[in-house]
C-alpha positions as a LaTeX table, in Angstrom:
\begin{tabular}{lrrr}
\hline
Residue & $x$ (\AA) & $y$ (\AA) & $z$ (\AA) \\
\hline
Unk1 & $-40.66$ & 5.70 & $-37.76$ \\
Unk2 & $-39.44$ & 3.68 & $-34.94$ \\
Unk3 & $-37.80$ & 0.75 & $-35.39$ \\
Unk4 & $-40.08$ & $-2.09$ & $-34.20$ \\
Unk5 & $-37.57$ & $-4.93$ & $-33.49$ \\
Unk6 & $-35.52$ & $-2.74$ & $-31.01$ \\
Unk7 & $-37.42$ & $-3.74$ & $-27.94$ \\
Unk8 & $-38.08$ & $-7.13$ & $-28.88$ \\
Unk9 & $-38.23$ & $-9.95$ & $-26.09$ \\
Unk10 & $-39.01$ & $-6.90$ & $-23.58$ \\
Unk11 & $-41.93$ & $-7.58$ & $-21.73$ \\
Unk12 & $-44.14$ & $-4.40$ & $-20.04$ \\
Unk13 & $-46.79$ & $-4.57$ & $-17.49$ \\
Unk14 & $-48.75$ & $-1.30$ & $-18.32$ \\
Unk15 & $-50.61$ & $-0.57$ & $-14.81$ \\
Unk16 & $-50.46$ & 3.26 & $-15.63$ \\
Unk17 & $-53.71$ & 5.62 & $-15.70$ \\
Unk18 & $-54.19$ & 8.71 & $-18.49$ \\
Unk19 & $-51.12$ & 10.43 & $-17.57$ \\
Unk20 & $-48.18$ & 7.85 & $-18.80$ \\
Unk21 & $-50.54$ & 5.89 & $-21.31$ \\
Unk22 & $-48.46$ & 7.18 & $-24.09$ \\
Unk23 & $-45.24$ & 5.67 & $-22.76$ \\
Unk24 & $-46.58$ & 1.90 & $-23.18$ \\
Unk25 & $-47.66$ & 2.76 & $-26.21$ \\
Unk26 & $-44.04$ & 4.02 & $-27.42$ \\
Unk27 & $-42.53$ & 1.05 & $-26.26$ \\
Unk28 & $-44.82$ & $-1.04$ & $-28.09$ \\
Unk29 & $-44.37$ & 0.39 & $-31.32$ \\
Unk30 & $-40.56$ & $-0.19$ & $-30.66$ \\
Unk31 & $-41.37$ & $-3.90$ & $-30.37$ \\
Unk32 & $-41.91$ & $-4.42$ & $-26.52$ \\
Unk33 & $-44.56$ & $-7.09$ & $-25.52$ \\
Unk34 & $-46.82$ & $-4.38$ & $-23.73$ \\
Unk35 & $-49.50$ & $-5.87$ & $-21.40$ \\
Unk36 & $-52.09$ & $-3.28$ & $-20.29$ \\
Unk37 & $-53.81$ & $-4.55$ & $-16.78$ \\
Unk38 & $-56.89$ & $-2.35$ & $-16.57$ \\
Unk39 & $-58.77$ & $-2.06$ & $-13.19$ \\
Unk40 & $-61.99$ & $-3.74$ & $-12.48$ \\
Unk41 & $-64.80$ & $-2.16$ & $-14.59$ \\
Unk42 & $-62.09$ & $-0.77$ & $-17.38$ \\
Unk43 & $-59.84$ & 2.05 & $-17.89$ \\
Unk44 & $-61.75$ & 5.33 & $-17.12$ \\
Unk45 & $-59.96$ & 6.89 & $-20.20$ \\
Unk46 & $-62.21$ & 4.41 & $-22.18$ \\
Unk47 & $-65.00$ & 6.69 & $-21.79$ \\
Unk48 & $-63.27$ & 9.76 & $-22.22$ \\
Unk49 & $-64.99$ & 12.30 & $-25.44$ \\
Unk50 & $-64.57$ & 12.26 & $-28.06$ \\
Unk51 & $-65.68$ & 8.44 & $-28.70$ \\
Unk52 & $-65.32$ & 6.55 & $-31.88$ \\
Unk53 & $-68.43$ & 6.36 & $-33.53$ \\
Unk54 & $-67.66$ & 2.30 & $-34.28$ \\
Unk55 & $-66.48$ & 0.73 & $-31.09$ \\
Unk56 & $-67.91$ & 3.36 & $-28.86$ \\
Unk57 & $-64.58$ & 3.69 & $-27.00$ \\
Unk58 & $-62.59$ & 7.01 & $-26.65$ \\
Unk59 & $-60.41$ & 8.03 & $-29.53$ \\
Unk60 & $-57.64$ & 8.97 & $-26.66$ \\
Unk61 & $-57.79$ & 5.35 & $-25.29$ \\
Unk62 & $-57.42$ & 3.61 & $-28.74$ \\
Unk63 & $-54.52$ & 5.95 & $-30.07$ \\
Unk64 & $-52.57$ & 5.86 & $-26.53$ \\
Unk65 & $-53.06$ & 1.80 & $-26.07$ \\
Unk66 & $-52.35$ & 0.67 & $-29.71$ \\
Unk67 & $-50.34$ & $-2.30$ & $-29.80$ \\
Unk68 & $-50.98$ & $-3.63$ & $-26.09$ \\
Unk69 & $-52.80$ & $-6.56$ & $-24.74$ \\
Unk70 & $-55.48$ & $-5.59$ & $-22.62$ \\
Unk71 & $-56.46$ & $-7.36$ & $-19.47$ \\
Unk72 & $-58.96$ & $-6.31$ & $-16.54$ \\
Unk73 & $-57.58$ & $-7.02$ & $-13.20$ \\
Unk74 & $-59.12$ & $-9.59$ & $-11.17$ \\
Unk75 & $-57.54$ & $-10.31$ & $-8.07$ \\
Unk76 & $-58.46$ & $-14.02$ & $-8.23$ \\
Unk77 & $-56.86$ & $-14.35$ & $-11.44$ \\
Unk78 & $-53.41$ & $-16.18$ & $-11.14$ \\
Unk79 & $-52.61$ & $-14.73$ & $-14.48$ \\
Unk80 & $-51.41$ & $-11.42$ & $-12.24$ \\
Unk81 & $-48.63$ & $-13.13$ & $-10.42$ \\
Unk82 & $-47.27$ & $-14.58$ & $-13.73$ \\
Unk83 & $-47.48$ & $-11.29$ & $-15.45$ \\
Unk84 & $-45.70$ & $-9.49$ & $-12.36$ \\
Unk85 & $-43.16$ & $-12.21$ & $-12.23$ \\
Unk86 & $-42.44$ & $-12.02$ & $-16.05$ \\
Unk87 & $-42.26$ & $-8.18$ & $-16.31$ \\
Unk88 & $-38.83$ & $-6.57$ & $-17.14$ \\
Unk89 & $-40.73$ & $-3.29$ & $-16.83$ \\
Unk90 & $-43.56$ & $-2.15$ & $-14.78$ \\
Unk91 & $-45.38$ & 1.32 & $-15.29$ \\
Unk92 & $-47.21$ & 2.97 & $-12.71$ \\
Unk93 & $-49.05$ & 6.23 & $-11.88$ \\
Unk94 & $-49.48$ & 6.14 & $-8.33$ \\
Unk95 & $-52.63$ & 8.04 & $-7.00$ \\
Unk96 & $-54.05$ & 8.65 & $-10.69$ \\
Unk97 & $-57.41$ & 7.37 & $-11.19$ \\
Unk98 & $-57.31$ & 4.15 & $-13.62$ \\
Unk99 & $-53.72$ & 3.19 & $-12.26$ \\
Unk100 & $-53.17$ & $-0.04$ & $-10.09$ \\
Unk101 & $-50.36$ & $-0.51$ & $-7.57$ \\
Unk102 & $-48.55$ & $-3.40$ & $-6.45$ \\
Unk103 & $-45.67$ & $-3.85$ & $-3.84$ \\
Unk104 & $-42.22$ & $-3.76$ & $-5.03$ \\
Unk105 & $-41.86$ & $-7.48$ & $-3.63$ \\
Unk106 & $-44.27$ & $-8.91$ & $-5.91$ \\
Unk107 & $-41.71$ & $-8.06$ & $-9.25$ \\
Unk108 & $-38.09$ & $-7.29$ & $-7.73$ \\
Unk109 & $-36.51$ & $-7.98$ & $-10.99$ \\
Unk110 & $-38.10$ & $-5.57$ & $-12.94$ \\
Unk111 & $-37.47$ & $-1.81$ & $-13.66$ \\
Unk112 & $-40.42$ & 0.11 & $-12.00$ \\
Unk113 & $-41.49$ & 3.44 & $-13.32$ \\
Unk114 & $-43.69$ & 5.44 & $-10.99$ \\
Unk115 & $-44.80$ & 8.70 & $-12.25$ \\
Unk116 & $-46.64$ & 11.13 & $-10.29$ \\
Unk117 & $-47.36$ & 15.42 & $-10.62$ \\
Unk118 & $-44.56$ & 16.33 & $-8.60$ \\
Unk119 & $-42.32$ & 13.00 & $-7.66$ \\
Unk120 & $-42.58$ & 10.40 & $-4.62$ \\
Unk121 & $-41.28$ & 12.51 & $-1.92$ \\
Unk122 & $-40.48$ & 16.37 & $-1.40$ \\
Unk123 & $-42.94$ & 19.28 & $-0.12$ \\
Unk124 & $-45.38$ & 18.44 & $-3.08$ \\
Unk125 & $-45.04$ & 14.53 & $-2.72$ \\
Unk126 & $-48.53$ & 14.08 & $-1.59$ \\
Unk127 & $-49.98$ & 16.50 & $-4.05$ \\
Unk128 & $-52.50$ & 15.58 & $-6.83$ \\
Unk129 & $-52.73$ & 17.44 & $-10.55$ \\
Unk130 & $-54.37$ & 16.85 & $-13.59$ \\
Unk131 & $-52.74$ & 17.88 & $-16.92$ \\
Unk132 & $-53.99$ & 21.36 & $-16.55$ \\
Unk133 & $-52.33$ & 21.83 & $-13.00$ \\
Unk134 & $-48.90$ & 20.28 & $-13.87$ \\
Unk135 & $-48.71$ & 22.83 & $-17.02$ \\
Unk136 & $-49.63$ & 25.72 & $-14.63$ \\
Unk137 & $-46.96$ & 24.47 & $-11.99$ \\
Unk138 & $-44.52$ & 24.32 & $-14.81$ \\
Unk139 & $-44.79$ & 27.79 & $-15.69$ \\
Unk140 & $-45.92$ & 27.12 & $-19.07$ \\
Unk141 & $-49.10$ & 28.87 & $-18.72$ \\
Unk142 & $-47.38$ & 31.92 & $-17.49$ \\
Unk143 & $-46.06$ & 32.22 & $-20.78$ \\
Unk144 & $-48.99$ & 31.15 & $-23.31$ \\
Unk145 & $-51.65$ & 33.65 & $-24.56$ \\
Unk146 & $-52.03$ & 36.98 & $-24.89$ \\
Unk147 & $-50.53$ & 39.63 & $-22.88$ \\
Unk148 & $-53.64$ & 41.29 & $-21.81$ \\
Unk149 & $-55.71$ & 38.21 & $-21.47$ \\
Unk150 & $-55.92$ & 35.11 & $-19.06$ \\
Unk151 & $-53.13$ & 32.33 & $-19.67$ \\
Unk152 & $-54.22$ & 29.47 & $-22.11$ \\
Unk153 & $-53.44$ & 25.96 & $-22.57$ \\
Unk154 & $-53.25$ & 23.93 & $-25.70$ \\
Unk155 & $-56.35$ & 21.59 & $-26.32$ \\
Unk156 & $-54.62$ & 18.17 & $-26.09$ \\
Unk157 & $-52.74$ & 16.62 & $-22.66$ \\
Unk158 & $-49.16$ & 18.15 & $-23.30$ \\
Unk159 & $-48.13$ & 17.56 & $-19.71$ \\
Unk160 & $-48.63$ & 13.78 & $-20.40$ \\
Unk161 & $-47.30$ & 13.54 & $-23.62$ \\
Unk162 & $-44.28$ & 15.10 & $-22.54$ \\
Unk163 & $-44.15$ & 12.68 & $-19.25$ \\
Unk164 & $-44.91$ & 9.81 & $-21.56$ \\
Unk165 & $-41.52$ & 10.36 & $-23.77$ \\
Unk166 & $-39.45$ & 10.87 & $-21.05$ \\
Unk167 & $-40.78$ & 7.86 & $-18.99$ \\
Unk168 & $-39.55$ & 5.94 & $-22.13$ \\
Unk169 & $-35.97$ & 7.60 & $-22.15$ \\
Unk170 & $-36.03$ & 6.81 & $-18.13$ \\
Unk171 & $-37.03$ & 3.28 & $-18.91$ \\
Unk172 & $-34.31$ & 2.62 & $-21.57$ \\
Unk173 & $-31.81$ & 3.92 & $-19.35$ \\
Unk174 & $-32.77$ & 1.53 & $-16.48$ \\
Unk175 & $-32.49$ & $-1.02$ & $-18.76$ \\
Unk176 & $-29.04$ & $-0.18$ & $-20.00$ \\
Unk177 & $-27.90$ & $-0.20$ & $-16.36$ \\
Unk178 & $-28.75$ & $-3.81$ & $-16.33$ \\
Unk179 & $-29.88$ & $-3.36$ & $-12.63$ \\
Unk180 & $-33.48$ & $-3.32$ & $-11.39$ \\
Unk181 & $-34.45$ & $-0.28$ & $-9.97$ \\
Unk182 & $-37.37$ & 2.29 & $-9.01$ \\
Unk183 & $-37.78$ & 5.50 & $-11.51$ \\
Unk184 & $-39.25$ & 8.45 & $-9.83$ \\
Unk185 & $-40.82$ & 10.69 & $-12.63$ \\
Unk186 & $-42.03$ & 14.10 & $-11.91$ \\
Unk187 & $-44.16$ & 15.03 & $-14.70$ \\
Unk188 & $-43.84$ & 19.01 & $-13.62$ \\
Unk189 & $-39.71$ & 17.98 & $-13.83$ \\
Unk190 & $-40.38$ & 16.75 & $-17.11$ \\
Unk191 & $-42.17$ & 19.49 & $-18.48$ \\
Unk192 & $-39.56$ & 22.16 & $-17.28$ \\
Unk193 & $-36.99$ & 19.80 & $-18.82$ \\
Unk194 & $-38.74$ & 20.09 & $-22.31$ \\
Unk195 & $-38.61$ & 24.16 & $-21.55$ \\
Unk196 & $-42.21$ & 24.38 & $-22.24$ \\
Unk197 & $-42.32$ & 27.41 & $-20.28$ \\
Unk198 & $-40.16$ & 30.41 & $-19.51$ \\
Unk199 & $-39.67$ & 29.27 & $-15.89$ \\
Unk200 & $-37.22$ & 26.86 & $-16.71$ \\
Unk201 & $-34.85$ & 29.32 & $-17.79$ \\
Unk202 & $-35.39$ & 31.70 & $-14.98$ \\
Unk203 & $-32.25$ & 30.72 & $-13.20$ \\
Unk204 & $-29.93$ & 31.29 & $-16.11$ \\
Unk205 & $-31.63$ & 34.49 & $-17.48$ \\
Unk206 & $-33.59$ & 36.25 & $-14.62$ \\
Unk207 & $-36.66$ & 36.10 & $-17.00$ \\
Unk208 & $-40.02$ & 34.19 & $-16.13$ \\
Unk209 & $-41.23$ & 34.49 & $-19.82$ \\
Unk210 & $-44.14$ & 36.13 & $-20.89$ \\
Unk211 & $-47.06$ & 35.78 & $-22.83$ \\
Unk212 & $-46.62$ & 37.16 & $-26.63$ \\
Unk213 & $-49.92$ & 36.17 & $-28.38$ \\
Unk214 & $-49.82$ & 34.77 & $-31.81$ \\
Unk215 & $-46.08$ & 35.43 & $-32.58$ \\
Unk216 & $-43.16$ & 33.87 & $-31.38$ \\
Unk217 & $-40.29$ & 36.16 & $-32.05$ \\
Unk218 & $-40.59$ & 37.34 & $-35.57$ \\
Unk219 & $-42.67$ & 34.64 & $-37.01$ \\
Unk220 & $-46.15$ & 33.60 & $-36.17$ \\
Unk221 & $-46.94$ & 30.83 & $-34.06$ \\
Unk222 & $-50.98$ & 30.58 & $-33.87$ \\
Unk223 & $-52.94$ & 30.59 & $-37.15$ \\
Unk224 & $-56.91$ & 31.22 & $-37.54$ \\
Unk225 & $-58.57$ & 28.28 & $-39.08$ \\
Unk226 & $-62.08$ & 27.69 & $-40.00$ \\
Unk227 & $-63.06$ & 25.63 & $-37.14$ \\
Unk228 & $-60.50$ & 27.07 & $-34.57$ \\
Unk229 & $-56.67$ & 27.69 & $-34.16$ \\
Unk230 & $-53.34$ & 25.74 & $-34.98$ \\
Unk231 & $-50.06$ & 25.94 & $-33.65$ \\
Unk232 & $-47.43$ & 25.97 & $-36.42$ \\
Unk233 & $-44.00$ & 27.70 & $-36.09$ \\
Unk234 & $-42.29$ & 28.98 & $-39.17$ \\
Unk235 & $-38.79$ & 27.47 & $-37.81$ \\
Unk236 & $-35.85$ & 26.24 & $-39.96$ \\
Unk237 & $-33.29$ & 23.58 & $-39.51$ \\
Unk238 & $-32.87$ & 20.07 & $-41.68$ \\
Unk239 & $-35.28$ & 18.21 & $-38.71$ \\
Unk240 & $-38.23$ & 20.48 & $-39.97$ \\
Unk241 & $-37.49$ & 19.87 & $-43.78$ \\
Unk242 & $-40.40$ & 17.62 & $-44.49$ \\
Unk243 & $-43.03$ & 19.82 & $-42.81$ \\
Unk244 & $-42.24$ & 22.27 & $-45.10$ \\
Unk245 & $-42.05$ & 20.13 & $-48.10$ \\
Unk246 & $-45.72$ & 18.75 & $-47.14$ \\
Unk247 & $-46.96$ & 22.35 & $-46.95$ \\
Unk248 & $-45.54$ & 23.03 & $-50.00$ \\
Unk249 & $-47.54$ & 20.39 & $-51.81$ \\
Unk250 & $-50.81$ & 21.56 & $-50.15$ \\
Unk251 & $-50.57$ & 25.04 & $-51.19$ \\
Unk252 & $-49.65$ & 23.92 & $-54.57$ \\
Unk253 & $-53.21$ & 22.05 & $-54.73$ \\
Unk254 & $-54.41$ & 24.78 & $-53.48$ \\
Unk255 & $-53.14$ & 27.08 & $-56.09$ \\
Unk256 & $-51.48$ & 29.39 & $-53.19$ \\
Unk257 & $-47.92$ & 28.59 & $-53.93$ \\
Unk258 & $-45.84$ & 31.42 & $-54.61$ \\
Unk259 & $-42.05$ & 32.31 & $-55.46$ \\
Unk260 & $-41.63$ & 32.30 & $-51.59$ \\
Unk261 & $-42.32$ & 29.09 & $-51.12$ \\
Unk262 & $-41.32$ & 27.68 & $-54.35$ \\
Unk263 & $-37.65$ & 28.89 & $-54.64$ \\
Unk264 & $-36.69$ & 28.49 & $-51.18$ \\
Unk265 & $-33.71$ & 26.27 & $-49.57$ \\
Unk266 & $-35.69$ & 24.74 & $-46.93$ \\
Unk267 & $-33.01$ & 23.10 & $-45.50$ \\
Unk268 & $-30.81$ & 26.21 & $-44.71$ \\
Unk269 & $-34.10$ & 28.10 & $-43.86$ \\
Unk270 & $-33.72$ & 30.42 & $-40.80$ \\
Unk271 & $-36.22$ & 33.01 & $-40.06$ \\
Unk272 & $-33.91$ & 35.39 & $-38.14$ \\
Unk273 & $-32.07$ & 35.96 & $-40.93$ \\
Unk274 & $-34.84$ & 37.23 & $-43.10$ \\
Unk275 & $-36.69$ & 40.64 & $-43.07$ \\
Unk276 & $-39.97$ & 41.36 & $-42.09$ \\
Unk277 & $-41.12$ & 41.60 & $-45.74$ \\
Unk278 & $-39.78$ & 38.32 & $-46.47$ \\
Unk279 & $-41.37$ & 36.88 & $-43.59$ \\
Unk280 & $-44.55$ & 38.17 & $-44.50$ \\
Unk281 & $-44.23$ & 36.75 & $-48.03$ \\
Unk282 & $-44.05$ & 33.19 & $-46.54$ \\
Unk283 & $-46.55$ & 33.40 & $-44.13$ \\
Unk284 & $-49.59$ & 35.42 & $-46.29$ \\
Unk285 & $-50.12$ & 31.85 & $-48.15$ \\
Unk286 & $-49.92$ & 29.94 & $-45.48$ \\
Unk287 & $-52.48$ & 32.06 & $-43.38$ \\
Unk288 & $-54.67$ & 31.52 & $-46.73$ \\
Unk289 & $-54.49$ & 28.26 & $-46.70$ \\
\hline
\end{tabular}
């Protein structure tokens, strides 16, 4: 869990639209006071489907803005000047629907994070793109899906999620420097840095990646469910032990537990060292579940 005291005393003014909504959420989880300044009429993300049945507000909006204090922007409201002057960090997504922008001169003391699809300058600095466009431009879609079919994307905004998390790292780094500054965050670069597509490895390997379908290497990655598909990779390492412990409990509840799951040291699990018969023994109960 994030330490909710880590950033106590830090004031963040969140002017971002949907692409970086999660950045403010993470900072709030870490103890920062995050004020979300919504455009007049409210953030368009409030109406994105699916909606929460009780409040009528988008579930995505509720999830990505939890922990923030929300204020609707009014140019005549004197609180806006006070918010800008008192902010340690300001988050913007220039050119994005639902985003507000102010000149740097109104908060020269702050760390400003400006996130755009392709960076603030350069040959595509004025281009706009949705999450889908960013994922395509990063090379991710080229390597996602089945070899004999069109590229696919996952169901949620993966580019926005990666950019938001990278934004948090960038803000923390800037704060550690002790200097006001502007952070230029390219969402395309954030996705490529996360190695979410083969294109990022091309300079080293000469391989652009390829669509491999439901499997990744020796193990299955995409699993059919009653209402669609879920992505879960049978990968090893201590950081994934908790995942396997939870799945083992679920399999036991469904009477699907087998020796392949019960008698395995998940801390040292490495699918690359197992033969195909052992891997199938692990996969079959999970597929049934």
